[in-house]
XYZ file of C-alpha atoms in Angstrom:
414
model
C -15.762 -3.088 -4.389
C -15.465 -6.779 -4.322
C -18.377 -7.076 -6.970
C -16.267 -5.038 -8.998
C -13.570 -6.881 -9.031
C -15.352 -9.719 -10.246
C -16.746 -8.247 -12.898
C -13.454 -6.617 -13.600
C -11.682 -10.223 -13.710
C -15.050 -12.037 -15.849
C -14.762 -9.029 -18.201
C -10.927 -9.004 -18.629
C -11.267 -12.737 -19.269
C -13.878 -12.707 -22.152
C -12.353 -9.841 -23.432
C -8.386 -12.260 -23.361
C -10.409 -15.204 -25.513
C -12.877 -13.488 -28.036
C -10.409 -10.629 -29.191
C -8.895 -12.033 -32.591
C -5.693 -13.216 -32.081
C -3.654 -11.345 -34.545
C -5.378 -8.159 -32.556
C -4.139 -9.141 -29.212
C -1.686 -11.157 -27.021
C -2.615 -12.607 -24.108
C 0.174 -12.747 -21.234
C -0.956 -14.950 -17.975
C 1.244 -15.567 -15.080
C 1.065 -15.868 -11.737
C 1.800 -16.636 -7.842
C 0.654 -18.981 -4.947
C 1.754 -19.824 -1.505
C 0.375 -21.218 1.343
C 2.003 -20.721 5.083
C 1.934 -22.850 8.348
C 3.939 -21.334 11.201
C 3.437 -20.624 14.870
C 4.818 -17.026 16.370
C 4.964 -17.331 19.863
C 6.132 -14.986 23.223
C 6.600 -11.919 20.566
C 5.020 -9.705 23.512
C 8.749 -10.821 24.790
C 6.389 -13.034 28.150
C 4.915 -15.829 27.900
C 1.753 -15.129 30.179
C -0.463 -12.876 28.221
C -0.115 -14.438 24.999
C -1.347 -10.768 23.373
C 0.706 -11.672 20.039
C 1.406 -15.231 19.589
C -0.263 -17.008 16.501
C -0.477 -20.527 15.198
C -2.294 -20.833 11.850
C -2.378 -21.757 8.085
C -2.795 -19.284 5.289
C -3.235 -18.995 1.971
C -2.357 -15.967 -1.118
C -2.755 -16.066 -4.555
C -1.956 -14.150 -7.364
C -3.071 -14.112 -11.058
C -1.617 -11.651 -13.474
C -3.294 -11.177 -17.004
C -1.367 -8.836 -19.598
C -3.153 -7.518 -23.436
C -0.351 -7.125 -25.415
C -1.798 -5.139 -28.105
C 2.040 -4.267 -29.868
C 5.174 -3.557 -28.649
C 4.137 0.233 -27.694
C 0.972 -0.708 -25.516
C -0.145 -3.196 -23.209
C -2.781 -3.668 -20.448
C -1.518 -4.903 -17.368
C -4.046 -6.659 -14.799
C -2.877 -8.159 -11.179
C -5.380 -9.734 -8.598
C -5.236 -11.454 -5.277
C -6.919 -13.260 -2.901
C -6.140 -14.123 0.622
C -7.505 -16.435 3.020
C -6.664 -17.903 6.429
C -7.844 -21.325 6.538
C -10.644 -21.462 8.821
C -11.572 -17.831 8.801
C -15.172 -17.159 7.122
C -14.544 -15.000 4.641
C -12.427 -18.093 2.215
C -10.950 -20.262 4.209
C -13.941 -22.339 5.866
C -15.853 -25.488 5.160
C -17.292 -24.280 1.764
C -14.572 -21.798 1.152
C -16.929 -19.638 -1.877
C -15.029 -16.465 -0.982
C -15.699 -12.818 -1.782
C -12.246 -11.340 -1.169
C -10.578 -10.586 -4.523
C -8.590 -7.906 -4.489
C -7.425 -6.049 -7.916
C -3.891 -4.843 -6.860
C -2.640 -3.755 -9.968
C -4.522 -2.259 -13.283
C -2.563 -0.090 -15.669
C -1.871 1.127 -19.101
C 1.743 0.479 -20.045
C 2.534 2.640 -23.490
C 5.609 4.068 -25.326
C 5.435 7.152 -27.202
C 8.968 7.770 -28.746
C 11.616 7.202 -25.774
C 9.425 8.129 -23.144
C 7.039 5.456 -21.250
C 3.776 5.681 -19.371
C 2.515 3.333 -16.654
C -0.456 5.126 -16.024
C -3.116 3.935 -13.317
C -2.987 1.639 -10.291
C 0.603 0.206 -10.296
C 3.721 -0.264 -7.668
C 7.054 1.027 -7.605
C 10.301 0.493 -4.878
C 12.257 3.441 -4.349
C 15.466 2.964 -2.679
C 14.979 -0.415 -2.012
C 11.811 -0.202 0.114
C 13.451 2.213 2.363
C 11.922 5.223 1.117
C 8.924 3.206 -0.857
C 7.869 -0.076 -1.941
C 3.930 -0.771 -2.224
C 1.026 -0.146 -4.737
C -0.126 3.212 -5.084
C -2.877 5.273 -7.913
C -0.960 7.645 -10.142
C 1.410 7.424 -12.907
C 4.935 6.901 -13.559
C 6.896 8.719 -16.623
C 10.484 7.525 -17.822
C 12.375 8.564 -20.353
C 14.677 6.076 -21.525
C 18.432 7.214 -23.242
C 21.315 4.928 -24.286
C 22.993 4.681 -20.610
C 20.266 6.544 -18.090
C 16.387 6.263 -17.478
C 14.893 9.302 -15.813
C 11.529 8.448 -14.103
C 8.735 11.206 -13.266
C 6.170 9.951 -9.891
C 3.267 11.190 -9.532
C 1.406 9.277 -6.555
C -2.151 10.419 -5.206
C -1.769 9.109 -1.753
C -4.998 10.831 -0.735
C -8.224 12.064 -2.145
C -9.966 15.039 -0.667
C -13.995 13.789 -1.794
C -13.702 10.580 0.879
C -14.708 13.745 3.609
C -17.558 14.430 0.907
C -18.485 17.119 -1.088
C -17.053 20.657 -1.072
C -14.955 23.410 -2.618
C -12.021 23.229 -0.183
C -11.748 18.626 -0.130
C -9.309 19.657 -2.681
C -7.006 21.433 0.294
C -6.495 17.991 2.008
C -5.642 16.239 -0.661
C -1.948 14.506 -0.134
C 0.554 14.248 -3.400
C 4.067 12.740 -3.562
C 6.079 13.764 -6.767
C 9.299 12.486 -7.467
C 12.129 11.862 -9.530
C 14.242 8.682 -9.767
C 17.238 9.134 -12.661
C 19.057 5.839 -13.121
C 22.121 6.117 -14.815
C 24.374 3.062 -16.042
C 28.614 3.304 -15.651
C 29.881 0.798 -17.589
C 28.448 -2.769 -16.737
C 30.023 -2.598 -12.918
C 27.847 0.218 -11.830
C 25.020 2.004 -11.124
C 23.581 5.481 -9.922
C 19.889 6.363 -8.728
C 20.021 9.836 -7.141
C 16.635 10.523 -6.306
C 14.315 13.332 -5.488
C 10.518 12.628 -3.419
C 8.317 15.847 -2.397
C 5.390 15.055 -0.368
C 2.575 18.039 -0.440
C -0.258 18.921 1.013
C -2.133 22.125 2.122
C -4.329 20.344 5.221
C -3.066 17.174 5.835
C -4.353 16.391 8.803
C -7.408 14.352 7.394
C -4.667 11.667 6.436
C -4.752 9.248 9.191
C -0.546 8.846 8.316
C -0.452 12.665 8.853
C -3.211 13.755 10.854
C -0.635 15.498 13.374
C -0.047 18.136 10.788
C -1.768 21.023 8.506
C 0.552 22.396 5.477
C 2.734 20.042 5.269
C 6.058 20.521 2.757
C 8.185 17.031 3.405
C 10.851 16.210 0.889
C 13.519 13.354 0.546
C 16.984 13.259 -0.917
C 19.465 10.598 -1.550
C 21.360 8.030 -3.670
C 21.644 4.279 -4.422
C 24.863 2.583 -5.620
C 25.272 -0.729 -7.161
C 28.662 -1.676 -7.673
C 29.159 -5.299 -8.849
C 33.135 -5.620 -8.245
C 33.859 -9.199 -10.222
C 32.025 -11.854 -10.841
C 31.822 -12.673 -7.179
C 31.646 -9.600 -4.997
C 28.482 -7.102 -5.300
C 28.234 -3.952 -3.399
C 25.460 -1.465 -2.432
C 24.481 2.130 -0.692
C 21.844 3.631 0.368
C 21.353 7.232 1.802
C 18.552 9.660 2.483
C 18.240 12.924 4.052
C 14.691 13.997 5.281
C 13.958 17.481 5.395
C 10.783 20.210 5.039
C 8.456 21.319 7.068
C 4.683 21.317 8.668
C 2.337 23.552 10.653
C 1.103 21.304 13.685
C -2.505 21.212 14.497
C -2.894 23.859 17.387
C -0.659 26.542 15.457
C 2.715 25.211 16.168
C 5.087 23.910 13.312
C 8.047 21.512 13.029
C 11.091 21.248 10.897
C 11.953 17.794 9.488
C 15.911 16.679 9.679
C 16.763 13.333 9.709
C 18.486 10.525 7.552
C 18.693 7.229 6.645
C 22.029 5.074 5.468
C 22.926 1.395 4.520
C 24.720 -0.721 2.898
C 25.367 -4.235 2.017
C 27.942 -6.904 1.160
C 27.552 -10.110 -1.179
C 29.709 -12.626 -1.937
C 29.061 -15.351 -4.121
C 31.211 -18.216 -4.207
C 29.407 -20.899 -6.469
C 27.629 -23.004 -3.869
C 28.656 -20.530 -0.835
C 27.145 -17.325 -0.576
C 28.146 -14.604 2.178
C 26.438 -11.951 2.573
C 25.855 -8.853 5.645
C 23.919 -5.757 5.527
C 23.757 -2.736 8.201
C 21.328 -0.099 8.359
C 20.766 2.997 10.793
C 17.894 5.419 10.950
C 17.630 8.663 12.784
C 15.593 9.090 16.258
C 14.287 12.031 18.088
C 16.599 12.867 21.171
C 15.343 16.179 22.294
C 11.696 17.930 22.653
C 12.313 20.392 20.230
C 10.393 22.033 17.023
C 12.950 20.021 14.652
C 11.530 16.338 13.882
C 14.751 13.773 13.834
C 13.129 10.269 13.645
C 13.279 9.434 10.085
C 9.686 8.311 8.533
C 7.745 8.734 5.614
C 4.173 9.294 5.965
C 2.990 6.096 4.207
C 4.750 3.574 1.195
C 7.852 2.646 3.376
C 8.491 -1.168 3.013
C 11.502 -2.772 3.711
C 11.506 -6.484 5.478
C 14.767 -7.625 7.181
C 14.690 -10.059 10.269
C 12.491 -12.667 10.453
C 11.036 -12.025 14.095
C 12.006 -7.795 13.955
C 11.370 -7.152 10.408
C 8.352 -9.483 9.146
C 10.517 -12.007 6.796
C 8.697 -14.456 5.488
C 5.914 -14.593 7.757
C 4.857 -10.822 8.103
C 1.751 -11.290 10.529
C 3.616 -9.536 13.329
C 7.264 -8.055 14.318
C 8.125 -8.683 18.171
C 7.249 -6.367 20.420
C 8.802 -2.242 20.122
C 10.398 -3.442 16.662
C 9.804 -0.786 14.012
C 9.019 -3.551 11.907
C 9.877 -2.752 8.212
C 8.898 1.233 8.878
C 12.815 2.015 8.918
C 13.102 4.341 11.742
C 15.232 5.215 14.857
C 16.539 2.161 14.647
C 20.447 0.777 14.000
C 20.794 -2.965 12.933
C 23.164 -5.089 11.120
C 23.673 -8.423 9.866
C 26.045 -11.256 9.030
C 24.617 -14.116 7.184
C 25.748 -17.632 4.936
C 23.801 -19.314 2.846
C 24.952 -23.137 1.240
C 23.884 -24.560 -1.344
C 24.228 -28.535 -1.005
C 22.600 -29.159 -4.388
C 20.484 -28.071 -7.353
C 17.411 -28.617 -5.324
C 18.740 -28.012 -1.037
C 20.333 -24.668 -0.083
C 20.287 -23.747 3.941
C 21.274 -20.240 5.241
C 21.608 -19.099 8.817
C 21.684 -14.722 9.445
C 22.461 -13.548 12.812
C 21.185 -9.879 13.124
C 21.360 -7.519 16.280
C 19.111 -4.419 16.414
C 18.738 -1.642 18.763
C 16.800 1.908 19.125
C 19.138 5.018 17.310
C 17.597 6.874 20.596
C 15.858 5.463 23.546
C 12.562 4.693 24.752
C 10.811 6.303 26.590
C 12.485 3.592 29.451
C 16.284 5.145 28.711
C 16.060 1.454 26.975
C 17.763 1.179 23.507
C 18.579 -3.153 22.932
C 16.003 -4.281 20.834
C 18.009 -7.850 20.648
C 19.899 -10.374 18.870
C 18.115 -12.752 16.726
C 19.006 -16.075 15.046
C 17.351 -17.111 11.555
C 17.641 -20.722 9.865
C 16.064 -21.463 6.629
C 16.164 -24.904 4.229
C 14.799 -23.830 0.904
C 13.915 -27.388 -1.135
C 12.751 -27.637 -4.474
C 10.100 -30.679 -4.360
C 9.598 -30.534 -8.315
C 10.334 -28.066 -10.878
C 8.483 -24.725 -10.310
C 7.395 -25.694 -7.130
C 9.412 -24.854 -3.535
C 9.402 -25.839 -0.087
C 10.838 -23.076 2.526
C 11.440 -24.434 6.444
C 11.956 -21.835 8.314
C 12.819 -21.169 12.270
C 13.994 -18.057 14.133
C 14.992 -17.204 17.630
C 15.223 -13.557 19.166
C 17.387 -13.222 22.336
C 15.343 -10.404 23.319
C 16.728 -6.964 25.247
C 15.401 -4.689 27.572
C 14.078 -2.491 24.587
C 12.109 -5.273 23.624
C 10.384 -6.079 26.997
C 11.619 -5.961 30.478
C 9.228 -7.106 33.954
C 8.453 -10.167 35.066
C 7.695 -13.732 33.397
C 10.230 -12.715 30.337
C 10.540 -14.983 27.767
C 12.338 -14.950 24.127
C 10.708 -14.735 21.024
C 10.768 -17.646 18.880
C 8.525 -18.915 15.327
C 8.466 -21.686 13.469
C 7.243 -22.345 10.321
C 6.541 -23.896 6.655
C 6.118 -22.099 3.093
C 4.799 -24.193 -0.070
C 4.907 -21.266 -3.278
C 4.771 -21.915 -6.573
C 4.810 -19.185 -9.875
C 4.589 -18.959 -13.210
């Protein structure tokens, strides 16, 4: 695979600078940023040490685009990743083998309707429901006020079991269908409709707890933008279907999923607060109530409890940025002292929808600071640190101690 994607890159290159010009338009861009930052007690004690981290890494990005005309283009992203030190890029020598193609697609109109056909990604209600890369193909028609996306994503492929009439049988689909429709210049409307199918999908390591499975999601974003300075949003989902269990059982899937947010943008003073709550699983019943999706849900919040901007690892119990029983909210301001130094401090408390196993439900209240500085043009400087009072959700024994990181980002892109 990683021979391929050099050849894939080496053959997308010659291809950019010996295909006449008036044939072809090349389109390059591009991202880079390297990390420093230390994570420390996010076991929530400071004896084992089982998740802290200090280190320095590295990502970068190049994106190459063949415009061939305004109804088709060829759309190429790749990545590499390295932690300095680590032997696979980031030590003495650093000749690394771990390019990574993370996007390759055909991007063509026929009439109104577009095609993004072939390994692409795609955020469905706003990473709650989906945000990542996925194979498949994506189908909008586009009118005068609405857009009206088809999804097709193959999220797994019966042949990696091997050869044989029935691989097809565990093969797992998602289809959906993502309308966006415009109201004026103040608003907008995504209902949205996401089946997940699959006759044996227990092969799935996401899903390997069920057989037929029939899962479906519905729900709605809004996007009001009240004035120049006030912005709204909502998000809701309901979660339902159902699955045969492996040992002849089944389950029914109910559960749901709101937010919303606030922004307020006052020139060089921004206020902003968001809240979210997820369902949990309060009985031992046949009906599943935690909300999840099998595999594509993506949505970073918190720095220590939901990733932020360094997304090694969420403290301890913290759904991370799998949105699921789970209620948190958040208050933040961010100030902008010139064109080159804005600071912004969020304060966000979280805690279980149902709880633990421990009748424990305070996952904590954390404290995030961040000075964004722009050393030259096109090139930024974040400063980041975060603190997480931690509750008994989060750890409780002996030698407890908070959760705290501390850290630099350098990114650049073009």
């Amino acid at each position: 695979m990683k021979r391929l994607a050099v050849l894939s890159l080496a053959a997308l290159l010659v291809a950019a600078f010996t295909v006449p010009a008036a044939a072809l338009e090349s389109q390059f861009g591009g991202y880079w940023r390297t990390r420093a930052y230390t994570m420390q007690n996010f076991t929530g004690e400071d004896q084992t040490e089982g998740m802290d981290w200090s280190g320095v890494d590295t990502r970068a990005r190049l994106y190459y685009t063949a415009v061939f005309h305004e109804n088709l283009k060829f759309v190429n992203k790749f990545e590499w990743d390295a932690v300095w030190g680590d032997t696979t890029l980031g030590d003495i020598g650093s000749d690394g083998k771990s390019l990574e193609i993370k996007n390759s697609y055909a991007d063509f109109n026929l009439g109104p309707v577009n095609f993004k056909i072939g390994i692409q990604g795609v955020a469905i209600a706003r990473g709650f429901l989906f945000d990542d890369d996925f194979s498949g193909a994506m189908v909008t028609y586009k009118g005068n006020n609405i857009e009206v996306p088809f999804l097709w994503v193959k999220a797994y492929e019966g042949y990696n079991l091997g050869y044989g009439k029935d691989n097809n049988n565990v093969d797992v689909d998602y289809y959906g269908i993502l309308p966006i429709i415009s109201i004026g210049e103040s608003m907008s409307l995504n209902p949205f409709f996401l089946y997940a199918y699959s006759k044996d999908a227990s092969s799935w390591p996401s899903t390997a707890s069920y057989e037929k499975m029939r899962l479906f999601y519905a729900g709605l974003n809004l996007d009001v933008t009240a004035s120049d300075i006030a912005a709204i949003w909502f998000t809701g989902i309901y979660q339902g279907g159902d699955a045969d269990t492996i040992g002849g059982g089944c389950v029914d899937f109910a559960a749901y999923l709101l937010a919303a947010g606030l922004d307020l943008d006052f020139s060089r003073v921004n206020f902003h607060m968001q809240a979210f709550y997820a369902t949990g699983d309060d009985d031992a019943d046949k009906d599943m109530e935690t909300f999840f999706v099998p595999k594509g849900q993506s949505y970073y919040w918190a720095e220590i409890m939901g990733f932020g901007i360094f997304d090694r690892e969420v403290s301890a119990n913290s759904p991370g940025d799998q949105i699921g029983n789970i209620m948190a909210s958040n208050i933040g301001l961010k100030f902008k002292a010139s064109d080159k130094l804005s600071i912004s401090c969020d304060l966000w408390g979280a805690m279980f929808a149902e709880d633990n196993a421990a009748g424990e439900d305070y996952l904590g209240a954390e404290v995030d600071l961040k000075l964004t500085y722009k050393l030259v043009e096109g090139l930024t400087l974040d400063v980041v640190g975060a603190y997480l009072f931690t509750g008994e959700a989060t750890y409780e024994g002996s030698d407890e101690a908070d959760p705290y990181e501390v850290g630099t980002r350098l990114s650049l892109k073009f």
